[in-house]
Amino acid sequence: MLIASWNVNSVKARLQNLLTWLEEAKPDIVALQELKCVDEAFPRSEIEALGYNIETFGQKTYNGVALLSRYRLEDIIRGIPGFDDEHSRYIEAVVSTSSGALRVASLYLPNGNPVDSPKYPYKLAWMAAFEKHAEILMQNEEAFVLAGDYNAIPSPQDVHAPDAWEGDALYRPETREAFRRLVNLGLTEAVGTLTTTGPDTYTFWDYQGGAWPKNKGIRIDHHLLSPLAADKLVNVRIDKHTRDWEKPSDHVPVLIELDMA
DNA sequence: ATGTCACAATGGTTGTGA
């Protein structure tokens, strides 16, 4: 089973790229972020035509997350339970496979910049609420994957210039600590577990300043797996070639393969 | 070359967020 996470930076602006990539990669489940459109405006029919079921949690202009799945999506949750959030940043569902249920979430964690604005406390509050929710999920001892744009750079090797990013909301010590707390609940961060992270595993390059050709990237899109899901993890992949396409997103798809046999 | 992009509300450009 192939599961992908992709911040598309507007699903309408990225529709052609998204369709091309879906046909090429043939993922079973996709977590999308930054839809930048309301549910009614989501390009459902084009994506359904490729064989996907769709659940969206959209928002005008900003944010918005969705799940695409070849399996039926059930027990949909929109928003982190118990967390009052004005932004559409979290959607969760359960799929039933021949080898049992799998819970999947698509999340778009707040950016948090600038750090001296209310945006950074909001980011940390979001991370705390998400950690609390993940802790509850862990108690159920199920297979689950929390996929998305975490807007968190886990370690120095995940950023081209650690010193320059020291004060940034994506890399500040508090952000990294919160990300570690999350992982330390017993989750497995897929890419870091199966590969050596570094300049080859970035997932985002700014549109500005020639960041992509210079490989001035960061690794902020992650899959966190419960122990039962991590037991099935056999492969990870980052589809960097999509960054070379016309009208690219600033993020590229990050994929994991679970052996559900 | 400050090598960006998407969106919204304009009013034909500017602000916002990333």
Tab-separated table of C-alpha atoms (C1' of nucleotides) in Angstrom:
chain	number	residue	atom	x	y	z
A	1	MET	CA	0.000	0.000	0.000
A	2	LEU	CA	1.396	3.323	-1.136
A	3	ILE	CA	0.554	6.364	1.011
A	4	ALA	CA	1.577	9.878	-0.012
A	5	SER	CA	1.569	13.327	1.509
A	6	TRP	CA	1.681	16.436	-0.662
A	7	ASN	CA	1.243	20.114	0.082
A	8	VAL	CA	-0.022	21.234	-3.317
A	9	ASN	CA	-0.224	24.989	-2.579
A	10	SER	CA	-3.683	25.446	-4.132
A	11	VAL	CA	-5.407	22.357	-5.508
A	12	LYS	CA	-6.974	24.380	-8.302
A	13	ALA	CA	-3.664	25.888	-9.440
A	14	ARG	CA	-2.062	22.442	-9.147
A	15	LEU	CA	-4.829	20.290	-10.632
A	16	GLN	CA	-2.993	19.326	-13.805
A	17	ASN	CA	0.188	18.456	-11.913
A	18	LEU	CA	-1.818	16.523	-9.342
A	19	LEU	CA	-3.636	14.464	-11.988
A	20	THR	CA	-0.403	13.750	-13.874
A	21	TRP	CA	1.293	12.652	-10.677
A	22	LEU	CA	-1.628	10.473	-9.531
A	23	GLU	CA	-1.587	8.620	-12.845
A	24	GLU	CA	2.158	8.193	-12.658
A	25	ALA	CA	2.634	7.289	-8.978
A	26	LYS	CA	-0.658	5.441	-8.508
A	27	PRO	CA	-0.753	5.959	-4.736
A	28	ASP	CA	-3.479	4.139	-2.787
A	29	ILE	CA	-4.010	6.948	-0.277
A	30	VAL	CA	-3.024	10.615	-0.569
A	31	ALA	CA	-2.976	13.287	2.131
A	32	LEU	CA	-3.223	16.733	0.546
A	33	GLN	CA	-2.572	20.079	2.219
A	34	GLU	CA	-3.042	23.768	1.380
A	35	LEU	CA	-6.067	23.263	-0.839
A	36	LYS	CA	-6.866	26.989	-0.658
A	37	CYS	CA	-10.456	26.311	-1.664
A	38	VAL	CA	-13.803	25.534	-0.112
A	39	ASP	CA	-15.260	22.027	-0.269
A	40	GLU	CA	-17.732	22.989	-3.003
A	41	ALA	CA	-14.876	24.185	-5.234
A	42	PHE	CA	-12.696	21.082	-4.824
A	43	PRO	CA	-12.114	19.436	-8.244
A	44	ARG	CA	-13.825	16.208	-7.223
A	45	SER	CA	-14.892	14.747	-10.553
A	46	GLU	CA	-11.448	14.925	-12.165
A	47	ILE	CA	-9.884	13.068	-9.236
A	48	GLU	CA	-12.775	10.628	-8.789
A	49	ALA	CA	-12.313	9.712	-12.447
A	50	LEU	CA	-8.916	8.265	-11.497
A	51	GLY	CA	-10.557	5.945	-8.995
A	52	TYR	CA	-10.318	7.857	-5.742
A	53	ASN	CA	-12.763	8.444	-2.945
A	54	ILE	CA	-12.419	11.948	-1.528
A	55	GLU	CA	-12.986	13.643	1.809
A	56	THR	CA	-12.159	17.328	2.124
A	57	PHE	CA	-11.943	19.918	4.869
A	58	GLY	CA	-11.578	23.057	2.826
A	59	GLN	CA	-11.164	26.738	3.523
A	60	LYS	CA	-11.246	29.818	1.365
A	61	THR	CA	-7.837	31.295	0.406
A	62	TYR	CA	-5.827	29.561	3.138
A	63	ASN	CA	-5.209	26.079	4.504
A	64	GLY	CA	-7.531	23.188	3.652
A	65	VAL	CA	-6.722	19.449	3.776
A	66	ALA	CA	-8.060	16.363	2.028
A	67	LEU	CA	-7.765	12.603	1.840
A	68	LEU	CA	-7.905	10.686	-1.445
A	69	SER	CA	-8.236	6.921	-1.228
A	70	ARG	CA	-8.817	3.864	-3.373
A	71	TYR	CA	-10.395	2.396	-0.252
A	72	ARG	CA	-13.632	3.666	1.223
A	73	LEU	CA	-13.009	6.445	3.746
A	74	GLU	CA	-14.970	5.990	6.969
A	75	ASP	CA	-15.340	7.623	10.393
A	76	ILE	CA	-14.227	11.038	9.121
A	77	ILE	CA	-12.995	13.551	11.684
A	78	ARG	CA	-12.523	17.199	10.684
A	79	GLY	CA	-10.333	19.246	12.986
A	80	ILE	CA	-8.382	17.993	15.996
A	81	PRO	CA	-11.009	16.734	18.469
A	82	GLY	CA	-11.385	19.086	21.433
A	83	PHE	CA	-9.280	21.840	19.849
A	84	ASP	CA	-11.107	24.967	18.791
A	85	ASP	CA	-9.417	25.905	15.535
A	86	GLU	CA	-10.598	28.514	13.048
A	87	HIS	CA	-8.363	26.981	10.370
A	88	SER	CA	-9.005	23.816	8.352
A	89	ARG	CA	-5.814	21.937	9.083
A	90	TYR	CA	-6.707	18.380	10.039
A	91	ILE	CA	-8.753	15.539	8.599
A	92	GLU	CA	-8.692	11.910	9.678
A	93	ALA	CA	-10.379	8.764	8.400
A	94	VAL	CA	-10.263	4.985	8.616
A	95	VAL	CA	-9.881	2.585	5.707
A	96	SER	CA	-10.552	-1.136	5.862
A	97	THR	CA	-8.044	-3.349	4.091
A	98	SER	CA	-7.879	-7.106	3.739
A	99	SER	CA	-5.293	-7.105	6.509
A	100	GLY	CA	-7.170	-4.864	8.898
A	101	ALA	CA	-8.082	-1.253	9.527
A	102	LEU	CA	-5.722	1.626	8.934
A	103	ARG	CA	-6.326	5.135	10.259
A	104	VAL	CA	-4.907	7.951	8.153
A	105	ALA	CA	-4.691	11.686	8.794
A	106	SER	CA	-3.761	14.656	6.620
A	107	LEU	CA	-2.461	17.610	8.601
A	108	TYR	CA	-1.220	21.082	7.828
A	109	LEU	CA	0.593	22.362	10.881
A	110	PRO	CA	0.737	26.164	11.226
A	111	ASN	CA	3.827	27.879	9.822
A	112	GLY	CA	4.248	30.069	12.904
A	113	ASN	CA	6.199	32.958	11.384
A	114	PRO	CA	6.837	35.629	12.429
A	115	VAL	CA	7.760	34.257	15.829
A	116	ASP	CA	7.110	37.543	17.673
A	117	SER	CA	3.482	37.530	16.493
A	118	PRO	CA	0.505	35.510	17.818
A	119	LYS	CA	1.198	33.044	15.016
A	120	TYR	CA	3.981	31.307	16.919
A	121	PRO	CA	2.001	30.687	20.128
A	122	TYR	CA	-0.799	29.401	17.875
A	123	LYS	CA	1.628	26.979	16.256
A	124	LEU	CA	2.822	25.690	19.635
A	125	ALA	CA	-0.781	25.369	20.885
A	126	TRP	CA	-1.650	23.437	17.729
A	127	MET	CA	1.308	21.115	18.278
A	128	ALA	CA	0.280	20.547	21.891
A	129	ALA	CA	-3.296	19.715	20.872
A	130	PHE	CA	-2.045	17.424	18.130
A	131	GLU	CA	0.293	15.666	20.556
A	132	LYS	CA	-2.596	15.129	22.947
A	133	HIS	CA	-4.703	13.664	20.144
A	134	ALA	CA	-1.855	11.419	18.996
A	135	GLU	CA	-1.471	10.199	22.569
A	136	ILE	CA	-5.130	9.155	22.600
A	137	LEU	CA	-4.721	7.404	19.246
A	138	MET	CA	-1.705	5.519	20.616
A	139	GLN	CA	-3.809	4.094	23.440
A	140	ASN	CA	-6.023	2.345	20.893
A	141	GLU	CA	-3.099	0.273	19.618
A	142	GLU	CA	-4.132	0.526	15.971
A	143	ALA	CA	-2.210	0.966	12.766
A	144	PHE	CA	-2.208	4.651	11.841
A	145	VAL	CA	-0.310	7.145	9.730
A	146	LEU	CA	-0.222	10.889	10.453
A	147	ALA	CA	0.872	12.437	7.173
A	148	GLY	CA	1.339	16.047	6.297
A	149	ASP	CA	3.156	19.330	6.205
A	150	TYR	CA	4.431	19.590	9.771
A	151	ASN	CA	6.207	22.907	9.145
A	152	ALA	CA	8.885	21.446	11.411
A	153	ILE	CA	12.527	20.800	10.511
A	154	PRO	CA	13.459	17.899	12.789
A	155	SER	CA	17.270	18.162	12.776
A	156	PRO	CA	20.214	20.218	11.471
A	157	GLN	CA	20.763	17.843	8.557
A	158	ASP	CA	17.212	18.614	7.385
A	159	VAL	CA	18.021	22.227	6.438
A	160	HIS	CA	20.568	23.605	3.992
A	161	ALA	CA	21.774	26.348	6.362
A	162	PRO	CA	20.944	25.513	9.993
A	163	ASP	CA	22.520	28.693	11.374
A	164	ALA	CA	20.436	30.938	9.135
A	165	TRP	CA	17.245	29.141	10.206
A	166	GLU	CA	17.914	29.173	13.976
A	167	GLY	CA	15.261	31.795	14.729
A	168	ASP	CA	12.687	30.609	12.205
A	169	ALA	CA	9.400	29.162	13.462
A	170	LEU	CA	10.067	25.971	11.495
A	171	TYR	CA	13.365	25.319	13.248
A	172	ARG	CA	13.324	27.083	16.621
A	173	PRO	CA	14.288	24.862	19.570
A	174	GLU	CA	10.687	24.906	20.872
A	175	THR	CA	9.419	23.638	17.515
A	176	ARG	CA	11.979	20.863	17.368
A	177	GLU	CA	11.267	19.918	20.967
A	178	ALA	CA	7.535	19.706	20.281
A	179	PHE	CA	8.198	17.540	17.220
A	180	ARG	CA	10.442	15.245	19.271
A	181	ARG	CA	7.817	14.976	22.009
A	182	LEU	CA	5.367	13.834	19.376
A	183	VAL	CA	7.733	11.212	17.978
A	184	ASN	CA	8.653	10.140	21.501
A	185	LEU	CA	5.081	9.027	22.125
A	186	GLY	CA	6.311	5.967	20.274
A	187	LEU	CA	5.779	7.044	16.685
A	188	THR	CA	8.131	6.282	13.802
A	189	GLU	CA	9.117	9.090	11.437
A	190	ALA	CA	9.263	7.067	8.229
A	191	VAL	CA	11.837	8.808	6.021
A	192	GLY	CA	14.368	9.341	8.803
A	193	THR	CA	14.036	5.700	9.805
A	194	LEU	CA	14.643	4.140	6.390
A	195	THR	CA	17.080	6.624	4.841
A	196	THR	CA	20.006	8.849	5.705
A	197	THR	CA	18.474	12.317	5.781
A	198	GLY	CA	20.281	15.292	4.295
A	199	PRO	CA	20.454	17.274	1.044
A	200	ASP	CA	18.774	14.405	-0.843
A	201	THR	CA	15.694	14.254	1.367
A	202	TYR	CA	14.443	17.834	1.386
A	203	THR	CA	10.737	18.191	0.651
A	204	PHE	CA	10.336	21.976	0.235
A	205	TRP	CA	12.186	24.658	-1.686
A	206	ASP	CA	11.082	28.290	-1.623
A	207	TYR	CA	10.009	29.812	-4.932
A	208	GLN	CA	12.362	32.720	-4.240
A	209	GLY	CA	16.053	33.172	-4.817
A	210	GLY	CA	16.615	30.073	-6.922
A	211	ALA	CA	16.216	27.831	-3.884
A	212	TRP	CA	15.396	24.753	-6.002
A	213	PRO	CA	18.338	24.850	-8.462
A	214	LYS	CA	20.662	25.623	-5.561
A	215	ASN	CA	19.063	22.851	-3.449
A	216	LYS	CA	18.473	25.287	-0.616
A	217	GLY	CA	15.715	23.111	0.768
A	218	ILE	CA	14.243	21.922	4.027
A	219	ARG	CA	12.564	18.693	5.154
A	220	ILE	CA	9.198	19.528	6.683
A	221	ASP	CA	6.740	16.989	5.208
A	222	HIS	CA	6.568	13.852	7.296
A	223	HIS	CA	4.784	10.576	7.938
A	224	LEU	CA	4.526	9.560	11.596
A	225	LEU	CA	3.545	5.921	12.055
A	226	SER	CA	2.083	4.035	14.994
A	227	PRO	CA	3.979	0.872	15.990
A	228	LEU	CA	1.545	-1.400	14.132
A	229	ALA	CA	1.948	0.694	10.971
A	230	ALA	CA	5.720	0.980	11.393
A	231	ASP	CA	5.937	-2.818	11.512
A	232	LYS	CA	4.657	-2.827	7.935
A	233	LEU	CA	6.912	-0.029	6.619
A	234	VAL	CA	9.054	-1.298	3.753
A	235	ASN	CA	9.927	1.724	1.642
A	236	VAL	CA	9.984	5.523	1.450
A	237	ARG	CA	10.314	7.828	-1.538
A	238	ILE	CA	10.391	11.551	-2.283
A	239	ASP	CA	9.073	12.494	-5.734
A	240	LYS	CA	11.421	15.423	-6.308
A	241	HIS	CA	11.018	15.408	-10.074
A	242	THR	CA	7.634	17.133	-9.665
A	243	ARG	CA	9.517	20.266	-8.523
A	244	ASP	CA	10.859	20.542	-12.092
A	245	TRP	CA	7.395	20.535	-13.659
A	246	GLU	CA	5.660	23.614	-15.032
A	247	LYS	CA	3.822	25.518	-12.309
A	248	PRO	CA	5.206	23.349	-9.487
A	249	SER	CA	4.142	23.358	-5.870
A	250	ASP	CA	6.919	24.492	-3.530
A	251	HIS	CA	6.559	21.079	-1.817
A	252	VAL	CA	7.023	17.629	-3.382
A	253	PRO	CA	5.165	14.385	-2.596
A	254	VAL	CA	6.573	12.178	0.157
A	255	LEU	CA	5.551	8.511	-0.082
A	256	ILE	CA	5.691	5.493	2.166
A	257	GLU	CA	5.000	1.881	1.305
A	258	LEU	CA	3.345	-0.414	3.807
A	259	ASP	CA	3.396	-4.171	3.276
A	260	MET	CA	-0.202	-4.985	4.150
A	261	ALA	CA	0.054	-8.602	3.026
B	1	DA	C1'	18.151	40.588	-11.249
B	2	DT	C1'	15.006	40.623	-4.475
B	3	DG	C1'	15.267	34.890	-10.602
B	4	DT	C1'	8.329	33.636	-6.263
B	5	DC	C1'	3.584	32.264	-6.234
B	6	DA	C1'	-1.502	32.153	-5.213
B	7	DC	C1'	-5.425	34.448	-3.721
B	8	DA	C1'	-8.710	38.236	-2.844
B	9	DA	C1'	-10.500	42.608	-3.454
B	10	DT	C1'	-9.919	45.776	-6.338
B	11	DG	C1'	-10.340	48.846	-10.140
B	12	DG	C1'	-6.408	47.640	-13.694
B	13	DT	C1'	-2.634	47.144	-8.457
B	14	DT	C1'	-1.791	46.033	-3.805
B	15	DG	C1'	-1.839	43.367	0.541
B	16	DT	C1'	-1.309	38.859	2.765
B	17	DG	C1'	0.579	34.428	3.689
B	18	DA	C1'	3.876	31.242	2.769
